[in-house]
Amino acid sequence: MALYASELRKAVTHPLVLLGAVGSFVCVPTVAVALTAPEGLLRALQLGQIFAVLIAMGAVGQEYESSSLRTSLLCSPQRLRLLSVKLTALATIVVGTAVGSMAIGSLALRVSAGEFGLPGPRSSLLAVFSWAGMSFVGAALAILGRSPVLPGAVLIPLTLGLSQAFAAFLPAARFLPDQATFAVFVPEAKNVVDSTVGTLVLLAWVLALVIPAGHLFNSRDVR
């Protein structure tokens, strides 16, 4: 429990984590109001996955800044335990941020357009899972590349529309991590993966990246 509290405290004080949390609380309601209606909130949450990636960059990627992983391992030499606690802290922050953004966005719609209504329970649950999944993909990329920058360089352009551009001429691009759950946020979108199948695809991405990342975290020399 002490290790979890330590990792959580270390994560929430990192600038990228703060930027991801505060940015989502500002940007998701702003986009939702601009697009109006509860469907606009879902679309805003889809774009808000960027902030889940930023949080992962700070919460996990920070270990590769100034070789701070050495210090962490001196305090907690059991590497897999450290990683599991770090991912638990990451999930806590991302889920809390996603739920908070959804609630603030819904309230903003109520104030601006007189429409108050969160997405349905299923859509809300899948949206939160998508944020958590994207953050885990980002965390795994940070570990694999030993860099806090790699997740942002790969995932943020995809979320901003690069994967949709790929999907226009390459059908397999529908199965990229961010695009897999696109139907959760934009149900009327054409030529996308079904929301349930897409959620399973994202879960597969998480497992396919976190498992080798965990192995390398446990066995690789610390620099």
Short mmCIF file of C-alpha atoms in Angstrom, two decimals:
data_model
loop_
_atom_site.label_atom_id
_atom_site.label_comp_id
_atom_site.label_asym_id
_atom_site.label_seq_id
_atom_site.Cartn_x
_atom_site.Cartn_y
_atom_site.Cartn_z
CA MET A 1 0.00 0.00 0.00
CA ALA A 2 2.87 2.35 0.81
CA LEU A 3 4.44 1.64 -2.58
CA TYR A 4 1.13 2.36 -4.33
CA ALA A 5 0.76 5.65 -2.45
CA SER A 6 4.33 6.57 -3.35
CA GLU A 7 3.88 5.79 -7.05
CA LEU A 8 0.56 7.60 -7.15
CA ARG A 9 2.05 10.67 -5.50
CA LYS A 10 5.06 10.59 -7.82
CA ALA A 11 2.82 10.31 -10.87
CA VAL A 12 0.34 13.06 -10.03
CA THR A 13 3.15 15.56 -9.43
CA HIS A 14 4.73 15.00 -12.85
CA PRO A 15 4.11 17.89 -15.29
CA LEU A 16 2.84 15.64 -18.09
CA VAL A 17 0.36 13.93 -15.78
CA LEU A 18 -0.88 17.29 -14.56
CA LEU A 19 -1.12 18.52 -18.16
CA GLY A 20 -3.07 15.43 -19.17
CA ALA A 21 -5.54 15.70 -16.28
CA VAL A 22 -6.10 19.45 -16.40
CA GLY A 23 -6.10 19.50 -20.19
CA SER A 24 -8.82 16.86 -20.35
CA PHE A 25 -10.99 18.74 -17.85
CA VAL A 26 -10.76 21.81 -20.06
CA CYS A 27 -10.67 20.44 -23.59
CA VAL A 28 -13.28 17.67 -23.37
CA PRO A 29 -16.09 20.01 -22.19
CA THR A 30 -14.99 22.68 -24.69
CA VAL A 31 -15.18 20.28 -27.64
CA ALA A 32 -18.44 18.78 -26.36
CA VAL A 33 -20.07 22.21 -26.19
CA ALA A 34 -18.74 23.12 -29.64
CA LEU A 35 -20.23 19.96 -31.14
CA THR A 36 -23.33 20.05 -28.87
CA ALA A 37 -25.55 17.13 -27.84
CA PRO A 38 -24.41 14.02 -25.96
CA GLU A 39 -22.92 12.69 -29.22
CA GLY A 40 -20.54 15.64 -29.14
CA LEU A 41 -19.40 14.56 -25.69
CA LEU A 42 -18.54 11.11 -27.02
CA ARG A 43 -16.58 12.62 -29.88
CA ALA A 44 -14.77 14.88 -27.41
CA LEU A 45 -13.88 11.82 -25.32
CA GLN A 46 -12.46 10.13 -28.40
CA LEU A 47 -10.11 13.05 -28.99
CA GLY A 48 -9.44 13.15 -25.25
CA GLN A 49 -7.58 9.85 -25.46
CA ILE A 50 -4.59 12.08 -26.19
CA PHE A 51 -4.61 13.09 -22.52
CA ALA A 52 -4.57 9.44 -21.43
CA VAL A 53 -1.39 9.06 -23.48
CA LEU A 54 0.13 12.16 -21.88
CA ILE A 55 -0.62 10.77 -18.43
CA ALA A 56 1.09 7.49 -19.36
CA MET A 57 4.11 9.40 -20.66
CA GLY A 58 4.47 11.10 -17.30
CA ALA A 59 3.47 8.29 -14.94
CA VAL A 60 5.61 5.55 -16.53
CA GLY A 61 7.91 7.34 -18.94
CA GLN A 62 9.34 9.47 -16.14
CA GLU A 63 11.41 6.48 -15.02
CA TYR A 64 13.59 7.01 -18.08
CA GLU A 65 14.27 10.67 -17.31
CA SER A 66 17.71 11.21 -15.75
CA SER A 67 17.96 7.47 -14.99
CA SER A 68 15.42 7.77 -12.17
CA LEU A 69 14.59 4.07 -12.59
CA ARG A 70 17.75 3.30 -10.61
CA THR A 71 16.38 5.19 -7.63
CA SER A 72 13.00 3.47 -7.90
CA LEU A 73 14.63 0.04 -7.94
CA LEU A 74 16.75 0.88 -4.91
CA CYS A 75 13.53 1.54 -3.01
CA SER A 76 11.65 -1.41 -4.51
CA PRO A 77 14.01 -4.03 -6.02
CA GLN A 78 11.18 -6.40 -7.01
CA ARG A 79 10.78 -5.15 -10.55
CA LEU A 80 7.53 -6.82 -11.55
CA ARG A 81 5.91 -5.71 -8.32
CA LEU A 82 7.07 -2.16 -8.98
CA LEU A 83 5.70 -2.29 -12.52
CA SER A 84 2.33 -3.70 -11.45
CA VAL A 85 1.95 -1.00 -8.80
CA LYS A 86 2.98 1.66 -11.30
CA LEU A 87 0.34 0.43 -13.79
CA THR A 88 -2.27 0.33 -11.03
CA ALA A 89 -1.51 3.95 -10.17
CA LEU A 90 -1.69 4.83 -13.86
CA ALA A 91 -5.09 3.15 -14.19
CA THR A 92 -6.36 4.98 -11.11
CA ILE A 93 -5.39 8.37 -12.53
CA VAL A 94 -6.65 7.69 -16.05
CA VAL A 95 -10.00 6.25 -14.97
CA GLY A 96 -10.54 9.13 -12.57
CA THR A 97 -9.63 11.63 -15.29
CA ALA A 98 -11.93 9.99 -17.84
CA VAL A 99 -14.90 9.92 -15.44
CA GLY A 100 -14.24 13.50 -14.35
CA SER A 101 -13.99 14.73 -17.95
CA MET A 102 -17.24 12.97 -18.81
CA ALA A 103 -19.05 14.51 -15.86
CA ILE A 104 -17.73 18.03 -16.51
CA GLY A 105 -18.54 17.70 -20.22
CA SER A 106 -22.09 16.66 -19.46
CA LEU A 107 -22.51 19.57 -17.06
CA ALA A 108 -21.11 21.97 -19.66
CA LEU A 109 -23.68 20.72 -22.17
CA ARG A 110 -26.41 21.30 -19.62
CA VAL A 111 -25.31 24.88 -19.04
CA SER A 112 -24.75 25.79 -22.70
CA ALA A 113 -27.41 23.84 -24.57
CA GLY A 114 -29.90 22.77 -21.94
CA GLU A 115 -29.12 19.12 -22.62
CA PHE A 116 -27.95 17.07 -19.69
CA GLY A 117 -27.20 13.46 -20.33
CA LEU A 118 -24.18 11.26 -20.05
CA PRO A 119 -23.68 8.60 -22.70
CA GLY A 120 -25.42 5.33 -21.93
CA PRO A 121 -23.87 3.03 -19.31
CA ARG A 122 -22.36 0.72 -21.93
CA SER A 123 -20.86 3.58 -23.97
CA SER A 124 -19.53 5.23 -20.82
CA LEU A 125 -17.91 2.03 -19.59
CA LEU A 126 -16.32 1.28 -22.97
CA ALA A 127 -15.10 4.88 -23.28
CA VAL A 128 -13.37 4.70 -19.90
CA PHE A 129 -11.87 1.32 -20.83
CA SER A 130 -10.59 2.83 -24.08
CA TRP A 131 -8.81 5.60 -22.18
CA ALA A 132 -7.28 3.05 -19.81
CA GLY A 133 -6.28 0.80 -22.70
CA MET A 134 -4.61 3.64 -24.59
CA SER A 135 -2.71 4.64 -21.45
CA PHE A 136 -1.44 1.07 -21.02
CA VAL A 137 -0.37 0.96 -24.67
CA GLY A 138 1.47 4.24 -24.09
CA ALA A 139 3.10 2.92 -20.92
CA ALA A 140 4.27 -0.22 -22.71
CA LEU A 141 5.76 1.84 -25.56
CA ALA A 142 7.60 4.00 -23.03
CA ILE A 143 9.14 0.89 -21.47
CA LEU A 144 9.95 -0.79 -24.79
CA GLY A 145 11.60 2.35 -26.14
CA ARG A 146 13.07 3.47 -22.81
CA SER A 147 11.66 6.88 -23.61
CA PRO A 148 8.79 9.05 -22.37
CA VAL A 149 8.60 10.61 -25.84
CA LEU A 150 7.92 7.49 -27.91
CA PRO A 151 4.26 7.02 -26.83
CA GLY A 152 3.41 10.59 -27.77
CA ALA A 153 5.26 10.41 -31.07
CA VAL A 154 3.36 7.26 -32.06
CA LEU A 155 -0.08 7.53 -30.47
CA ILE A 156 -0.96 11.23 -30.50
CA PRO A 157 -0.75 11.60 -34.32
CA LEU A 158 -2.83 8.43 -34.68
CA THR A 159 -5.53 9.78 -32.37
CA LEU A 160 -5.57 13.16 -34.11
CA GLY A 161 -6.57 11.54 -37.39
CA LEU A 162 -3.58 9.75 -38.88
CA SER A 163 -5.12 6.32 -38.30
CA GLN A 164 -8.36 7.46 -39.98
CA ALA A 165 -6.32 8.61 -42.96
CA PHE A 166 -4.63 5.21 -43.11
CA ALA A 167 -8.00 3.44 -42.81
CA ALA A 168 -9.26 5.25 -45.93
CA PHE A 169 -6.97 3.15 -48.14
CA LEU A 170 -5.76 0.41 -45.79
CA PRO A 171 -8.64 -1.52 -44.16
CA ALA A 172 -6.33 -3.15 -41.62
CA ALA A 173 -5.74 0.28 -40.07
CA ARG A 174 -9.16 -0.10 -38.44
CA PHE A 175 -7.41 -2.37 -35.95
CA LEU A 176 -4.88 0.20 -34.76
CA PRO A 177 -5.20 0.85 -30.99
CA ASP A 178 -7.03 4.17 -31.21
CA GLN A 179 -9.12 3.24 -34.25
CA ALA A 180 -10.26 -0.10 -32.84
CA THR A 181 -12.68 1.57 -30.41
CA PHE A 182 -13.74 4.40 -32.73
CA ALA A 183 -17.30 3.02 -32.92
CA VAL A 184 -17.64 3.50 -29.16
CA PHE A 185 -17.32 7.26 -29.62
CA VAL A 186 -18.80 7.70 -33.10
CA PRO A 187 -21.51 5.01 -33.43
CA GLU A 188 -22.63 6.28 -36.83
CA ALA A 189 -19.15 5.95 -38.36
CA LYS A 190 -18.87 3.69 -41.39
CA ASN A 191 -16.27 1.01 -42.06
CA VAL A 192 -15.13 0.77 -38.45
CA VAL A 193 -14.83 -2.19 -36.13
CA ASP A 194 -17.88 -3.04 -33.99
CA SER A 195 -17.52 -1.49 -30.54
CA THR A 196 -17.44 -4.84 -28.71
CA VAL A 197 -14.94 -6.38 -31.11
CA GLY A 198 -12.91 -3.18 -31.06
CA THR A 199 -12.69 -3.27 -27.29
CA LEU A 200 -11.32 -6.81 -27.50
CA VAL A 201 -8.85 -5.67 -30.16
CA LEU A 202 -7.62 -2.91 -27.86
CA LEU A 203 -7.30 -5.43 -25.04
CA ALA A 204 -5.22 -7.62 -27.37
CA TRP A 205 -2.96 -4.63 -28.11
CA VAL A 206 -2.54 -4.05 -24.38
CA LEU A 207 -1.57 -7.66 -23.71
CA ALA A 208 0.68 -7.86 -26.78
CA LEU A 209 2.65 -4.81 -25.66
CA VAL A 210 2.51 -4.97 -21.85
CA ILE A 211 3.71 -8.59 -21.64
CA PRO A 212 7.00 -8.04 -23.55
CA ALA A 213 7.39 -4.64 -21.86
CA GLY A 214 7.08 -6.36 -18.49
CA HIS A 215 9.65 -8.95 -19.49
CA LEU A 216 12.12 -6.28 -20.56
CA PHE A 217 11.43 -4.19 -17.46
CA ASN A 218 12.27 -7.23 -15.35
CA SER A 219 15.33 -8.44 -17.23
CA ARG A 220 16.97 -5.51 -18.99
CA ASP A 221 19.95 -3.65 -17.57
CA VAL A 222 19.17 -0.29 -16.02
CA ARG A 223 20.97 2.60 -17.63
#
